[in-house]
Structures are given as C-alpha cells and as structure tokens.
C-alpha cells in the first residue's frame, strides 16, 4: 500500500462518519459508525442531512405557491409533469378528511401539515389542533392566521415526543392523556428509511390517548413500485418492447428517491411501541385514475381499542351481486381477492371507487387485500377491518441507502485526493452495518431449495406428534378426561412429576388448550382429547416416511422417537435427557441438532459469512479476537473456522462442560490460534478471564436462551466487545412443541438452582425462547445497534423459527 493511501486511511479513520476503512489493493471498504445513521436517541448527521434536503425542497415549493395562493403547489403528475387536476386533488383532500373524521377525534396532532389543506377543513370539528412542519416559512404563515385552539410550530416528524411539541399540545388544550389522533399524511415518502419511519410511528403510538388512532396516510406501496415504474416507462415510450420496459423500470425503481413500504412494515413498526395496536389499510377511492389512486394507500393504527369484532369469515370474490347478498346477511365477512381494475386487466376487476359507490350506506369497508397489493377486499362490519399487528413479512424501498453511498463516496474520494492517493479505478463499498443481504445470500447457497421448502412442513408434523405425545402422557393416568377435570397439583401428583419438571407440564397444558385438545376454566383442566396409544404409535412410526427425501439426520428423528417413548420417565426424573442425547458418549445426535440439517446449515453458513465480514475490519497487526460461548459439539465452530482459515485468530472456544472442551481439543488440534476454557453466561461476565473491551466478536450458537437474565448477559457481552465489535448468536424464536417433549428437559433447574429466564422478562411465564421482536428489544436496551437477523421473512425457512442475529456496539 502506498504512503499516500496509508495517509488517506488515517484521514478516513478520523472522520466522524467512519468507523473503519480497509484497502485490499483494488478496493476500499468503508464501515460507518452506527451513530452516523442513527435515529435514536438523536438523529445521526447523515439522517439530518437527508431530511434537511427535503426541508429545502418543500420550503422552495411552498414559497413558489405562496405568491399565487396555490395550496396545491408541488402536486404534479409524474408521467406528464403537469399539475394534477384541481377536482382530483380536492377529492383527495375530502377523502382524507373523511378518513380522519370517521375516527371522531377531538384533539389532533398533525405531523407535516404543509400548506394547511387538512388543518383548515378539520378545524370546525375539533376542540384542539397542533400542526408541525419542517418548512419554517410556511409555519410562520400559519402562525399569523391561527385561530383559537390551533397551534403551529416548526418541527420534524420525529419530534412528536419533544418538549416543544408537548408544550404546543398544552397550549391547544389537548388533555394530558394525549391527542386522540396523530395524523401523518403524505409525508412518509420523504422519510429516509424504515428505521426513521419506525421511530415516527412508535413515538406517535406512544403519544396518542388510549382508544385513539395514528393515521399514516398517502403512502407509496412498495409492492407496487415495479408496476409504478413500468407505468411511467410505458407512458414515456409507448412503442418500446416489453423487455425494454422491464429493464428501464428496474433501473428506475433502483434510483427511486422516495420511501416505499407496505402495510406490514407499519404493523411491525407499531409492535415496537409496547402498546396494543390494530391496523387497517385502505386503498384510495377517488374517481380518477392517477398515480395517487393506483399506487398509494392509507393506514389507520387503532391504539388500545375496545374488544375486537368477531373475526369475519373469509370468502372469495364472485362479483358485486354476490358481495351485496353476503353483506346483507349481516354476518361478519371478508371478501378477498378482488382484482383492482386500475392495476389488473381481468373481466371481474373493479376499482376501489366502484366498490365504495356500489356499497354506499352499508356498514362495509373497502380495504387492501392482505396477500396481494394489486387486489382489494371488502370487510363487514367496517370495524372488522382492524386486525392485530404482527411481525409479518414486510417490503420496503429505502432511498437512504443510495444517499449514504453517494455522500460517503463523495467525502471519501475528497479525502483520498487531499492525501494525494490515486482514486482512478478504485472500487468503493460502504457498509452501514452488518450486511444482511450478503449474509443471507451466502446462507441460501448452503441449502438445497427443496429442503428449504419441505423442512417447515416436516417440523410442523413433528410438533403435531409432540402434542399427541403430551396428551397421551396425561391420559395415561386417566387425567383431565371427565368434565370436572383436575388441577395442576393433582396432575403432577398422579404422574409423580419431579418438582423441577413441573413447569414443563404447565407448558404442555397451555399448548394443548391452545390446540383445542384440552379445555380449562382457568383453574382445572378437563375434556382431554387424547389420540390413543395406537394413533400415537402410528404417528411416531410415520416420522421416517415423512423424513424420506429430506436431508434431515436420522439420528435426530430417532432421538425424538426415543424421547417420546420415555416421556413419563423423563417427567419423573428417572431418566435424564443427557443419557438419551449422548448415548454411549457419542455426539452424533447433538451434531445433527446443531449442524446436519437444512436450517442449521443455513444459519451456520450465515454465521460464517458474518465472521468473514467482521474479519475484514481487523487491524493488520493483530489477529481477529473471538469468544465463542456455549460452543458444545462445535457444530457452528467448524463452519466458522473454515471461513476464517486465512485469518490469523485468537479464538477462545468455551463451554461450561469439560466434556465438550476435551472433544474440541482433539477435533481442532491442527488449527492454530485456538484456546479453550470454561465460560458461564450465568456468572459475572467480566470476571471470567476475558478483558473488557478486548474482543472483535462474541459468538453464541443456541445458548443464550439458557441465560437466567438475558439482559444482564447481553450487557456483559457488550462490555467485552471493543467499539464496533460484533455480537453474533443463533436462537430459536418460537416455542417448538417437539422441543417441549425433548430438549426442554435440559432446562429444568436442579434443586436450589435457577431456570433460564428466572431473572428477566420471562420470569413466571415458563417461556424459554424469545421471539424476534423481543430479541431486538433486548439488544436495543443493552446498547447494541444495527441489528439484523436472517433468514428474513421472505425466506421459506423463516417459519421454522431459528435465526442468526447480528448486532454491533
């Protein structure tokens, strides 16, 4: 490396945006500091710069319209550049006002009030209104003509929880419980990314009064971005071939400079608020066919609502007459799969406007179809349109990614030139954090697609058989079979369940109730629907047939079959799970559990790729410093060491068991840079011979759920890592019923000991495995950032519920 490049790297390392820079001779890799793109607790400098750009755009746009009194300034058609028709925009405003007033608010906070299109029309119906905007000149004009109960101030959408906004709410007479409506309309397209959107949504949900709503309106739908770009390209060149249009549309979508997302992204954001939220997503129902009607949607988040309606029965679209007849019956229904004529050329297609008009006066809502952005649905009654938010797959196009790449590239090349380094032909890559796409791609290559599709189905069958085994075990003592039932103490006594395993019995009871195989009045359990021994034996014997053609270790299925056979003895503590798992001292079953199946091949390959990425930031004058905790049979270690075979290592392989350490010394004897030792995540992390702030990576595969206090463990790991260090861990993120009849017995505490979760959020619940949302919350609370997880929601292995999490300090 030239002296000029060395000097340039020194400049880069001193830049406030840049955490690290690495040069491999042909390319320069830049890793950003988390705080450069942070949205909490404060905005990072790159986020502020992005938002300032949009503030300048709107200041200019509003100023241009102010001289003519044009309150619709800036509303131009993307395909022609001409102003959108006044009649169409007037209807757009009316529909939005109608959406707001349908929630019957008395006090509204509008984030991004713009020219006051909505404020003026809402005012007669409200007792108090606060409007914020980033365009300072427009805010000053609003202040000059504000009416009683109206307050305007200059603030960004992320500042709803700030002191200045709260003081403004007080001045507008908003009750201390908060406004009953927070309105964010036609603003989200200017947001940088989903992280910023999530902050705005979560703060708004936390601010709104119980029973109130957060309306996020006029959003560009990510599921329709490709259709939107094709529409624009076809308008620009009607004679072009379909292949040319496809290529141009893809390029246009890549460079689109506005945030696009779907309702699932909003739902996931709302989950992070900590409040009970339900969501409904609506199409635009204006008359005209424009980009606003085609490609945008409104969403209403109902916060801590009253009891939900009876879930509507699902029906498929069979035409308007059929829909009218079903709605007239008065039963809760959802008619889905209605092709949107603005987007689909089908004989039975209709527009949202046609549905609205045809069913005017009926208690019915026109909503987006939950599974297809080009389809509509009808829900009756209208209140049943609201569904519980869930961590469902979401889709987004984030313009901030391209902005960051461009701005950091500009700053980097400027510093290189100042240092006299040659930038000609230099390849520059910018990492905002752990590269989820790169990791997911490497993981996907490690798995047979056929296995990825079939494994979730097979595991569902194992869970079903596990439930049958639970029921059969309980029925073995003639328990819960009559209408009077038995309580937990009687069940435990009748089966002679060891005290330390009684929590497992309680989890079984809850699972069987949820599955409809057992009834309860809250204290006693009754009417157990057990399959009978013959049905259970047949189901267990059928596992091998279900596994056939699937790359799933036979040792694992034999272990599960054996565990089911020994369930009564396991509950009584007459047989230990370890004796079944490590029969004759062999580790083959454990290796099958942690290595030789599709989901573990996926997460192990993902972990290896994440280590490769972490290794590229290692200073050249020292080895990569890794601590692996709970390494066990080394199922993940094998792939990690293979990925790092060219990297100098200081790798500490640890476990609480000397058995595993002895096996690892033999297994990895030829690998330089490995050390071995005991490490216990349930004792003081900083008192176990690992220096504070010394590690590049902490790795934990299938072990953190064993923590007595997950929060304390994560905080300890953070202190072991140096700034910019990486925590990688593999965890199960759902309760697998097959585990409840096997591996869960390993988690029962010995007399006087503590069970996993006894001192954290799981205490008293019997829960062992956190879900993905809970893990993200724990990492955030512990001070980690740039959290990613794979497989993502769009991968067929995601339902399995085993994921790699990566987070940086």
CSV table of N, CA and C in Angstrom, one decimal, residues 287 384 411 499 515 531 703:
chain,number,residue,atom,x,y,z
A,287,UNK,N,-62.2,9.1,-7.7
A,287,UNK,CA,-62.8,8.8,-9.0
A,287,UNK,C,-61.8,8.6,-10.1
A,384,UNK,N,-64.4,-4.4,11.6
A,384,UNK,CA,-63.7,-5.7,11.5
A,384,UNK,C,-62.5,-5.6,10.6
A,411,UNK,N,-17.4,12.1,0.1
A,411,UNK,CA,-16.4,12.5,1.2
A,411,UNK,C,-15.2,11.7,1.2
A,499,UNK,N,-40.5,-32.2,41.0
A,499,UNK,CA,-40.8,-30.8,41.1
A,499,UNK,C,-40.1,-29.9,40.1
A,515,UNK,N,-54.3,-25.7,21.3
A,515,UNK,CA,-54.5,-26.5,20.1
A,515,UNK,C,-55.9,-27.1,20.1
A,531,UNK,N,-55.2,-38.9,21.7
A,531,UNK,CA,-55.4,-39.7,20.4
A,531,UNK,C,-55.5,-41.2,20.6
A,703,UNK,N,-27.4,-20.9,22.7
A,703,UNK,CA,-27.1,-21.0,24.1
A,703,UNK,C,-27.7,-19.9,24.9
